[in-house]
Structure formats: C-alpha cells, structure tokens
Amino acid sequence: PVEFVDGYGVRLIASKFPSSIMKGEMAAIELDTVNTRSDEVKSAIVVPMTEGLLYQPSEYYIGNMRPGDLYTAQFKIDTSNVKTGINNLDFKVRYKDANGYQESDVCTLTLNAVAMEAANTNTASSGGFIIPIVVILVIIAIGLVLHIRRRKRKM
C-alpha cells in the first residue's frame, strides 16, 4: 500500500514495485514524480529516506519540472539488509521554487521480505521441478535400454 498526504506541490506516486521479494535479491522500484503546482520547480531530486539499504542510484535527479510534468524515477534496492517481514520504504522529492528549497510529502512503499531459507523450504517440500525432471530421465533411460535390447535381438 502507498501512503501520501494530499498536498499542492510535487508528488510521488508508486508506479511499479514488488509487494514481496526474497531477502537478498535486488528490488526494482519506479516512482512517478508529478508537478501539480501552477509554476515551475527547479532541481527536483527523488531521495530515498530509509536508512541501511543500498539504493542504485543513491538519489535520482530529475531537474526542472514545468506544471503538469511527470517523470519516472527508477531505483534498484539491494534487500540483503532488510529485516524479514514487512518493511516500509520512504521516498521524498526535494526541489526549489520561488520561496527556496522545499520537500514533498513522504511516499511510503510497503515491501514484504521473505527469508531465502523459507522460500527454499517451500520449493523443496512441494517437489519443485526436480521430481518431474527425474521422472522424465528415468523414462528416457528405460526407453533407451529397451531400444538397445531390441537391436541386439534383431542381429
């Protein structure tokens, strides 16, 4: 779920993000940045606020935004340091207007991090794709043995 406070200014809207991810994987996040003001803003930068995570890039520079402009900021997040379970990822936009530097309301994304061991246990307990592969290999081996025996009998 996405939280944002209605406001007049530059806003962040989550456009693409996983609701769940395996801990240790890279998460791809896209945030739409919209200038809902009636005037231009300058030097807009999308800034991740959740500490302890590695974001690539560390900030996303947008630049000047005319009224109504929409730009998409893309981040990759290394989830090795997130705690297992529900995590809130916070972002905001810093920009300059006629009154100086401003900040947008915080946009919060909720990410559920699943432990790698739990995911592997689920795959192993359900048989995953290993059992069908073993069955197919056994059938091929039996067919090959029968084929070789028939060829020997014909000789």
Coordinates of C-alpha atoms in Angstrom, one line a residue:
P1 CA 0.0 0.0 0.0
V2 CA 1.1 3.5 -0.7
E3 CA 0.6 6.4 1.7
F4 CA 0.7 10.0 0.7
V5 CA -0.8 13.2 2.1
D6 CA -2.9 15.2 -0.3
G7 CA -0.9 18.4 -1.0
Y8 CA -0.3 21.1 -3.5
G9 CA 3.2 20.7 -4.9
V10 CA 5.4 18.0 -6.2
R11 CA 4.1 14.5 -5.5
L12 CA 5.5 11.0 -5.7
I13 CA 3.3 8.1 -6.9
A14 CA 4.4 4.5 -6.8
S15 CA 4.0 3.2 -10.3
K16 CA 5.9 -0.1 -10.1
F17 CA 7.2 -2.1 -7.1
P18 CA 7.1 -5.6 -5.8
S19 CA 4.8 -6.2 -2.8
S20 CA 7.0 -9.2 -1.9
I21 CA 10.7 -10.2 -2.5
M22 CA 13.2 -12.7 -1.4
K23 CA 15.6 -11.2 1.0
G24 CA 19.0 -10.7 -0.7
E25 CA 17.6 -10.0 -4.2
M26 CA 17.5 -6.7 -6.0
A27 CA 14.1 -5.0 -6.0
A28 CA 13.2 -2.7 -8.9
I29 CA 11.1 0.3 -7.9
E30 CA 9.6 3.1 -10.1
L31 CA 8.2 6.3 -8.8
D32 CA 6.3 8.8 -10.9
T33 CA 7.1 12.4 -9.9
V34 CA 4.4 14.9 -10.8
N35 CA 4.5 18.7 -10.6
T36 CA 0.9 19.5 -9.5
R37 CA 1.8 23.2 -8.9
S38 CA 0.9 26.0 -11.3
D39 CA 4.5 27.1 -11.6
E40 CA 7.8 25.5 -12.5
V41 CA 10.1 23.9 -9.9
K42 CA 13.8 23.5 -10.3
S43 CA 16.4 20.9 -9.4
A44 CA 14.0 18.2 -8.4
I45 CA 15.6 15.2 -6.8
V46 CA 13.9 12.0 -5.6
V47 CA 15.6 10.9 -2.4
P48 CA 15.3 7.5 -0.6
M49 CA 14.9 8.1 3.1
T50 CA 15.0 4.5 4.6
E51 CA 18.5 4.1 6.1
G52 CA 20.5 0.9 6.0
L53 CA 19.7 -0.1 2.4
L54 CA 21.8 0.3 -0.7
Y55 CA 19.9 2.2 -3.4
Q56 CA 21.1 2.4 -7.0
P57 CA 21.3 5.3 -7.8
S58 CA 21.5 6.8 -4.3
E59 CA 19.4 9.8 -5.5
Y60 CA 17.5 10.3 -8.8
Y61 CA 18.0 13.7 -10.3
I62 CA 15.0 15.0 -12.4
G63 CA 15.9 18.6 -12.9
N64 CA 13.4 21.3 -13.8
M65 CA 9.7 20.5 -13.9
R66 CA 7.0 22.6 -15.6
P67 CA 3.4 22.5 -14.3
G68 CA 1.9 19.1 -15.1
D69 CA 5.2 17.4 -15.9
L70 CA 5.6 13.8 -15.0
Y71 CA 8.9 12.0 -14.7
T72 CA 9.7 8.4 -13.6
A73 CA 12.5 7.8 -11.2
Q74 CA 13.9 4.2 -11.2
F75 CA 15.7 2.6 -8.3
K76 CA 17.2 -0.8 -7.6
I77 CA 17.4 -1.8 -4.0
D78 CA 19.7 -4.4 -2.5
T79 CA 17.5 -6.2 0.0
S80 CA 20.3 -8.0 1.8
N81 CA 19.9 -5.7 4.9
V82 CA 16.1 -5.6 5.1
K83 CA 14.5 -7.4 8.0
T84 CA 12.4 -10.4 7.2
G85 CA 8.7 -9.4 7.1
I86 CA 7.1 -6.1 6.4
N87 CA 9.4 -3.1 5.6
N88 CA 8.4 0.5 4.9
L89 CA 10.5 2.2 2.2
D90 CA 10.2 6.0 2.3
F91 CA 10.9 8.5 -0.5
K92 CA 10.5 12.2 -1.0
V93 CA 11.3 14.9 -3.6
R94 CA 13.5 17.9 -2.8
Y95 CA 13.1 20.9 -5.2
K96 CA 13.5 24.6 -5.4
D97 CA 10.7 27.1 -6.1
A98 CA 10.4 30.9 -5.8
N99 CA 10.4 30.6 -2.0
G100 CA 13.6 28.5 -1.8
Y101 CA 14.1 24.8 -1.2
Q102 CA 11.0 22.6 -0.5
E103 CA 10.3 18.9 0.2
S104 CA 7.3 16.8 -0.9
D105 CA 5.3 14.7 1.4
V106 CA 6.8 11.3 2.1
C107 CA 5.7 8.4 -0.2
T108 CA 5.8 5.1 1.7
L109 CA 6.0 1.7 0.0
T110 CA 5.4 -1.5 1.9
L111 CA 7.7 -4.4 1.0
N112 CA 7.4 -7.9 2.4
A113 CA 10.8 -9.6 2.6
V114 CA 10.8 -13.4 2.7
A115 CA 13.8 -15.3 4.0
M116 CA 15.8 -17.2 1.4
E117 CA 15.6 -20.4 3.6
A118 CA 11.8 -20.2 3.8
A119 CA 11.5 -19.9 0.1
N120 CA 13.9 -22.8 -0.5
T121 CA 11.9 -25.0 2.0
N122 CA 8.7 -24.3 0.2
T123 CA 10.2 -25.2 -3.1
A124 CA 11.7 -28.4 -1.7
S125 CA 8.5 -29.5 0.1
S126 CA 6.4 -29.0 -3.0
G127 CA 8.9 -31.0 -5.0
G128 CA 9.7 -28.0 -7.2
F129 CA 10.7 -29.0 -10.7
I130 CA 13.2 -31.7 -9.6
I131 CA 10.7 -34.6 -9.4
P132 CA 9.3 -34.2 -13.0
I133 CA 12.9 -34.0 -14.3
V134 CA 13.9 -37.2 -12.5
V135 CA 10.7 -39.0 -13.8
I136 CA 11.5 -37.9 -17.4
L137 CA 15.1 -39.1 -17.1
V138 CA 14.0 -42.5 -15.8
I139 CA 11.5 -42.9 -18.7
I140 CA 14.2 -42.0 -21.2
A141 CA 16.7 -44.4 -19.6
I142 CA 14.1 -47.3 -19.7
G143 CA 13.3 -46.5 -23.3
L144 CA 16.9 -46.5 -24.3
V145 CA 17.6 -49.8 -22.6
L146 CA 14.6 -51.4 -24.3
H147 CA 15.7 -50.0 -27.7
I148 CA 19.2 -51.4 -27.3
R149 CA 17.9 -54.9 -26.3
R150 CA 15.6 -55.0 -29.4
R151 CA 18.5 -54.0 -31.7
K152 CA 20.6 -56.8 -30.2
R153 CA 17.9 -59.4 -30.8
K154 CA 17.5 -58.4 -34.4
M155 CA 21.2 -59.1 -35.1

